[in-house]
JSON list of C-alpha atoms in Angstrom, two decimals:
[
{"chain": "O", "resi": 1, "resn": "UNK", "atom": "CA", "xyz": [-70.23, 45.75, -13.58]},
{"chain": "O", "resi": 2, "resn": "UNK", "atom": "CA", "xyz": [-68.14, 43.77, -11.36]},
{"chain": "O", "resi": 3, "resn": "UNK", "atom": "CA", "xyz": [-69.16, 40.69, -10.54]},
{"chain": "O", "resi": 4, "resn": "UNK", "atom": "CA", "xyz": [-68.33, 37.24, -8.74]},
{"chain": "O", "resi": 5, "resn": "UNK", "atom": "CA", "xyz": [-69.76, 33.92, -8.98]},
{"chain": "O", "resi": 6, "resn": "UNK", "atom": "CA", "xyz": [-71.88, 32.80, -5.48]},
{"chain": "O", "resi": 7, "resn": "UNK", "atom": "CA", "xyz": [-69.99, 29.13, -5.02]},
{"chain": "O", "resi": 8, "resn": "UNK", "atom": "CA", "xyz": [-66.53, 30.26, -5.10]},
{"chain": "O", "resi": 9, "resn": "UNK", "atom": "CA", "xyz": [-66.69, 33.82, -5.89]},
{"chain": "O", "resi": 10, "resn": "UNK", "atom": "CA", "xyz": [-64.74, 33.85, -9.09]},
{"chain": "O", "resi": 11, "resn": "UNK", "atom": "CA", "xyz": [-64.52, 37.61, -10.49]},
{"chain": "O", "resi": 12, "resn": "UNK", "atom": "CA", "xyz": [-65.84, 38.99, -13.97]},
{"chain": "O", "resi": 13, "resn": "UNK", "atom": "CA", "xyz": [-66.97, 41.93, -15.27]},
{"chain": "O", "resi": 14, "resn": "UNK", "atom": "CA", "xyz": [-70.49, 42.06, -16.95]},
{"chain": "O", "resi": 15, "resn": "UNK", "atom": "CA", "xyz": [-71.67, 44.09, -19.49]},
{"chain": "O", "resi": 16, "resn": "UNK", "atom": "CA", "xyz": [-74.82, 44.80, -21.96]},
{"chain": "O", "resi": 17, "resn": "UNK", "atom": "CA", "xyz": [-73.82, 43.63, -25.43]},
{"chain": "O", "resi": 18, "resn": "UNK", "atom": "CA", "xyz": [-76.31, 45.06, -28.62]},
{"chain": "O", "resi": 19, "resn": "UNK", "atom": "CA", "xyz": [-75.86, 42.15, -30.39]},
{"chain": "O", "resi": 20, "resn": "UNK", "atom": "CA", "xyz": [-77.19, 40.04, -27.92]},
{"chain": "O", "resi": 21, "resn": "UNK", "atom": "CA", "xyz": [-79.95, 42.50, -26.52]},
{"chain": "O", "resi": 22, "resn": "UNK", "atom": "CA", "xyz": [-82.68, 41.28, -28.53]},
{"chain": "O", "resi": 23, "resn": "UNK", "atom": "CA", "xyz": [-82.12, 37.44, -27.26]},
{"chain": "O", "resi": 24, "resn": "UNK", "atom": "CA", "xyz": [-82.17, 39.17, -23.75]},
{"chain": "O", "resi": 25, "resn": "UNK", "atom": "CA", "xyz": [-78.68, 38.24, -22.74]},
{"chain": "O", "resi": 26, "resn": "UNK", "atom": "CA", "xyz": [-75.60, 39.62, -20.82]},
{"chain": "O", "resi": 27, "resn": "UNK", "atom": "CA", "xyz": [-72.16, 38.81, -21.68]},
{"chain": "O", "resi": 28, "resn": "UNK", "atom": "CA", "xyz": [-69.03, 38.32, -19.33]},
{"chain": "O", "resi": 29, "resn": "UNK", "atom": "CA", "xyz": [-65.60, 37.90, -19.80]},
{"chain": "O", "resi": 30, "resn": "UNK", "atom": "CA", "xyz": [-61.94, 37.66, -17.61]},
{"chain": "O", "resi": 31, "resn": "UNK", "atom": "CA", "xyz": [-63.02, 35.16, -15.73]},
{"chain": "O", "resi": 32, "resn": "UNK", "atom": "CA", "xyz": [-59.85, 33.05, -13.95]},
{"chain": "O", "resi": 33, "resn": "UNK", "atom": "CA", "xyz": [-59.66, 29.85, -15.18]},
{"chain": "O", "resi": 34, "resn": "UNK", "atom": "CA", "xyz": [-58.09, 28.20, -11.72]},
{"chain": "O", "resi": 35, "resn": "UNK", "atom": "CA", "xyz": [-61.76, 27.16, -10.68]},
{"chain": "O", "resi": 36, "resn": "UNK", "atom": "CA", "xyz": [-64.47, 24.80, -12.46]},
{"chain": "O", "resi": 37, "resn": "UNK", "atom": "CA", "xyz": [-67.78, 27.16, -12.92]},
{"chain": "O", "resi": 38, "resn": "UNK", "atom": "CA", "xyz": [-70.16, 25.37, -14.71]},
{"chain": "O", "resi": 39, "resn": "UNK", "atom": "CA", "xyz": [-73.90, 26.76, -16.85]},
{"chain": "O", "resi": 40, "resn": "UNK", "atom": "CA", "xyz": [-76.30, 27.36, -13.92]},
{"chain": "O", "resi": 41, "resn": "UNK", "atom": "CA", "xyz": [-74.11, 29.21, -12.12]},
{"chain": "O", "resi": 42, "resn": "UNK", "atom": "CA", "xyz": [-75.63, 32.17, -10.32]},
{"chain": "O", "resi": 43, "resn": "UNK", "atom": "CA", "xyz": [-73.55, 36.14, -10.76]},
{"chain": "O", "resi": 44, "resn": "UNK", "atom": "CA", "xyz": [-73.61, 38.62, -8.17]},
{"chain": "O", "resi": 45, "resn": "UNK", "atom": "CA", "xyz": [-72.55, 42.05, -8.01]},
{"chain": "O", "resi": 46, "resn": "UNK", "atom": "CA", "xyz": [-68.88, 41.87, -6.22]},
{"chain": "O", "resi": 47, "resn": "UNK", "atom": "CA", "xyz": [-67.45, 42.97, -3.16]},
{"chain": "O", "resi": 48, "resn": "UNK", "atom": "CA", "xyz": [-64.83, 44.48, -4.95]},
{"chain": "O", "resi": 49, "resn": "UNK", "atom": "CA", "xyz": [-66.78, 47.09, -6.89]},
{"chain": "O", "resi": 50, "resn": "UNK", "atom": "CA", "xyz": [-66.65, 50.70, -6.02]},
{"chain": "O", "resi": 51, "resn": "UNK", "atom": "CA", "xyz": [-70.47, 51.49, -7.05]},
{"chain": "O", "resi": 52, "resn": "UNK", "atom": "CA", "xyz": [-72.68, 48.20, -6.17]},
{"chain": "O", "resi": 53, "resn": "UNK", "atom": "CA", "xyz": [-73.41, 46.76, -2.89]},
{"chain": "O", "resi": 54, "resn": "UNK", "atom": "CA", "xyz": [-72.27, 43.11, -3.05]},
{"chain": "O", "resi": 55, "resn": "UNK", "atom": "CA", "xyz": [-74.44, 39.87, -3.44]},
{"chain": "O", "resi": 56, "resn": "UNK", "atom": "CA", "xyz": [-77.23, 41.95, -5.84]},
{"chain": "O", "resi": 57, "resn": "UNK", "atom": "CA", "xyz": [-78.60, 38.99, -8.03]},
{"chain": "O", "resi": 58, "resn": "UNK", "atom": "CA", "xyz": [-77.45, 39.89, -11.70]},
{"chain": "O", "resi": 59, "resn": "UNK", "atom": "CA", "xyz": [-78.45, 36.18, -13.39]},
{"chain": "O", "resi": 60, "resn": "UNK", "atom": "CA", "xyz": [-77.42, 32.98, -14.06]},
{"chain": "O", "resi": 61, "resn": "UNK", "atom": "CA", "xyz": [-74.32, 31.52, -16.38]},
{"chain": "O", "resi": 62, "resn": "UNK", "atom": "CA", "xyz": [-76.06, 30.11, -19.83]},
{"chain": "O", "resi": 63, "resn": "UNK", "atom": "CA", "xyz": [-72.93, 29.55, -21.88]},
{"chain": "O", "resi": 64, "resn": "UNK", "atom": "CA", "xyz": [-69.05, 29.56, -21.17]},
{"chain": "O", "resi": 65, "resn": "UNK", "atom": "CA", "xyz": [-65.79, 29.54, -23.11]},
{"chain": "O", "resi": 66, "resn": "UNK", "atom": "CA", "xyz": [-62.21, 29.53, -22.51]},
{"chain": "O", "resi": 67, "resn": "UNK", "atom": "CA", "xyz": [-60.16, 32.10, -23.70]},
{"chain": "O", "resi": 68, "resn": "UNK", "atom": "CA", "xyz": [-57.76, 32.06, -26.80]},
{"chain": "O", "resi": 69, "resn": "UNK", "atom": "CA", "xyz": [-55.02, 33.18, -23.93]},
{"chain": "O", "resi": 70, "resn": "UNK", "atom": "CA", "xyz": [-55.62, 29.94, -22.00]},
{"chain": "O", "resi": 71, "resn": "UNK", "atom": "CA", "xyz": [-55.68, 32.45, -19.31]},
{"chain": "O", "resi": 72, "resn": "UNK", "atom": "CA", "xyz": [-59.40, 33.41, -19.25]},
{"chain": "O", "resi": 73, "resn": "UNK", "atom": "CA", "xyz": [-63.05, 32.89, -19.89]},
{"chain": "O", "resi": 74, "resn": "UNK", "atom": "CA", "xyz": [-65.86, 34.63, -21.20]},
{"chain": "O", "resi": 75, "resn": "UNK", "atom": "CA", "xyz": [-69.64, 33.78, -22.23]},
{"chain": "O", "resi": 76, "resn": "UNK", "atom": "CA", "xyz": [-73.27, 34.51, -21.53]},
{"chain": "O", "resi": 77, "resn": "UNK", "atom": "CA", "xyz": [-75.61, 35.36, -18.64]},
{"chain": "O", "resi": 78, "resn": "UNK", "atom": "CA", "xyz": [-79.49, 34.99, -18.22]},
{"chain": "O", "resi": 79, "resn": "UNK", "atom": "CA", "xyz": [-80.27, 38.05, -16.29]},
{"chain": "O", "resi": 80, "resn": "UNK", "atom": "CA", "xyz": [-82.46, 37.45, -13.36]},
{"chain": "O", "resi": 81, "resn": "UNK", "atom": "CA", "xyz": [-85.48, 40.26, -15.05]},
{"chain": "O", "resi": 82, "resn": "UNK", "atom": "CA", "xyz": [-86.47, 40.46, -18.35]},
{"chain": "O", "resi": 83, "resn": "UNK", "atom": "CA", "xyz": [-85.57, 43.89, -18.74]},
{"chain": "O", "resi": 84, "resn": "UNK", "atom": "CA", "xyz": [-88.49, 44.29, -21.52]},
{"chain": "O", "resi": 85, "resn": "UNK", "atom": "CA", "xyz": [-91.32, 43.37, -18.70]},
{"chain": "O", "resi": 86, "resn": "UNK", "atom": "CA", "xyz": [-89.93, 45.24, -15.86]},
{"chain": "O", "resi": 87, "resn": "UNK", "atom": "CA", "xyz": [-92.99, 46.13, -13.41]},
{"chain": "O", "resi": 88, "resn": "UNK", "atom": "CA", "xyz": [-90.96, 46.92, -10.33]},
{"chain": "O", "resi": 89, "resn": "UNK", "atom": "CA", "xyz": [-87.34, 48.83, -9.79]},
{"chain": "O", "resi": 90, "resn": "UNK", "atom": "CA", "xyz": [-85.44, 49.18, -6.92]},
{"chain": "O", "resi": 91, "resn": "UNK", "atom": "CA", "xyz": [-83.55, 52.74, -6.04]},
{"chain": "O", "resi": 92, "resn": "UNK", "atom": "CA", "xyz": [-80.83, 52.22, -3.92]},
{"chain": "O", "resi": 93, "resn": "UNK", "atom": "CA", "xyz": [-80.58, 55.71, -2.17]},
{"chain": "O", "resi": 94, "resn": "UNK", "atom": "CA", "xyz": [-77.59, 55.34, 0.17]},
{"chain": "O", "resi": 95, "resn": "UNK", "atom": "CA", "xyz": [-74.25, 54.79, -1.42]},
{"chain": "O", "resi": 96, "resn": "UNK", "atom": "CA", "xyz": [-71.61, 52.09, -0.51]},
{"chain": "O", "resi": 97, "resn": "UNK", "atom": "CA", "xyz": [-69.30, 53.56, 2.14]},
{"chain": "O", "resi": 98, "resn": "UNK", "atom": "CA", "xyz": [-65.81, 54.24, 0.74]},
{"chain": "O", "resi": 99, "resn": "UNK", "atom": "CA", "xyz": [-63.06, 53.47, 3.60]},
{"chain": "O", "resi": 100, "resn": "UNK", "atom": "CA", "xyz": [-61.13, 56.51, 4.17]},
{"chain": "O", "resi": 101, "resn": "UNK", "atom": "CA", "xyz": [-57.31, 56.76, 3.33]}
]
């Protein structure tokens, strides 16, 4: 999923990771390095993704690490449900607008 960070809307791209399922996190990763984002951070979906309506909490930054490339960061996200105690779920039914071409 494409994401962005709510202070200064840095971009990354979340995903599900099996080897860190069962502690019940998320991982991200090509994060710019230009901008100081700090553990507590809170990830949204991004305006820039094609399938997700921006601003939908995903969860919070618990871990972070720069790159090998210098370039880059990657690390860990809290998700904002415990996806093993889910009670309610939200269907979006309308899909995000595409601008025409």
């Amino acid at each position: 999923v494409s994401a962005m960070t709510t202070t200064n809307f840095d971009t990354c791209i979340v995903s599900g990771d099996l080897t860190l399922s069962d502690e019940g996190l998320l991982t991200f990763e090509q994060m710019d390095t230009d901008n100081t984002v700090l553990a507590g951070e809170r990830i949204v979906t991004s305006n820039i993704s094609d399938k997700y309506l921006s601003g939908i909490l995903i969860g919070t930054i618990s871990e972070i690490n720069d790159d090998s490339n210098n370039l880059t960061k990657t690390g860990t996200i809290i998700p904002a449900v415990d996806f093993r105690k889910i009670q309610t779920v939200l269907v979006i039914l309308q899909l995000k607008e595409q601008p025409e071409i």
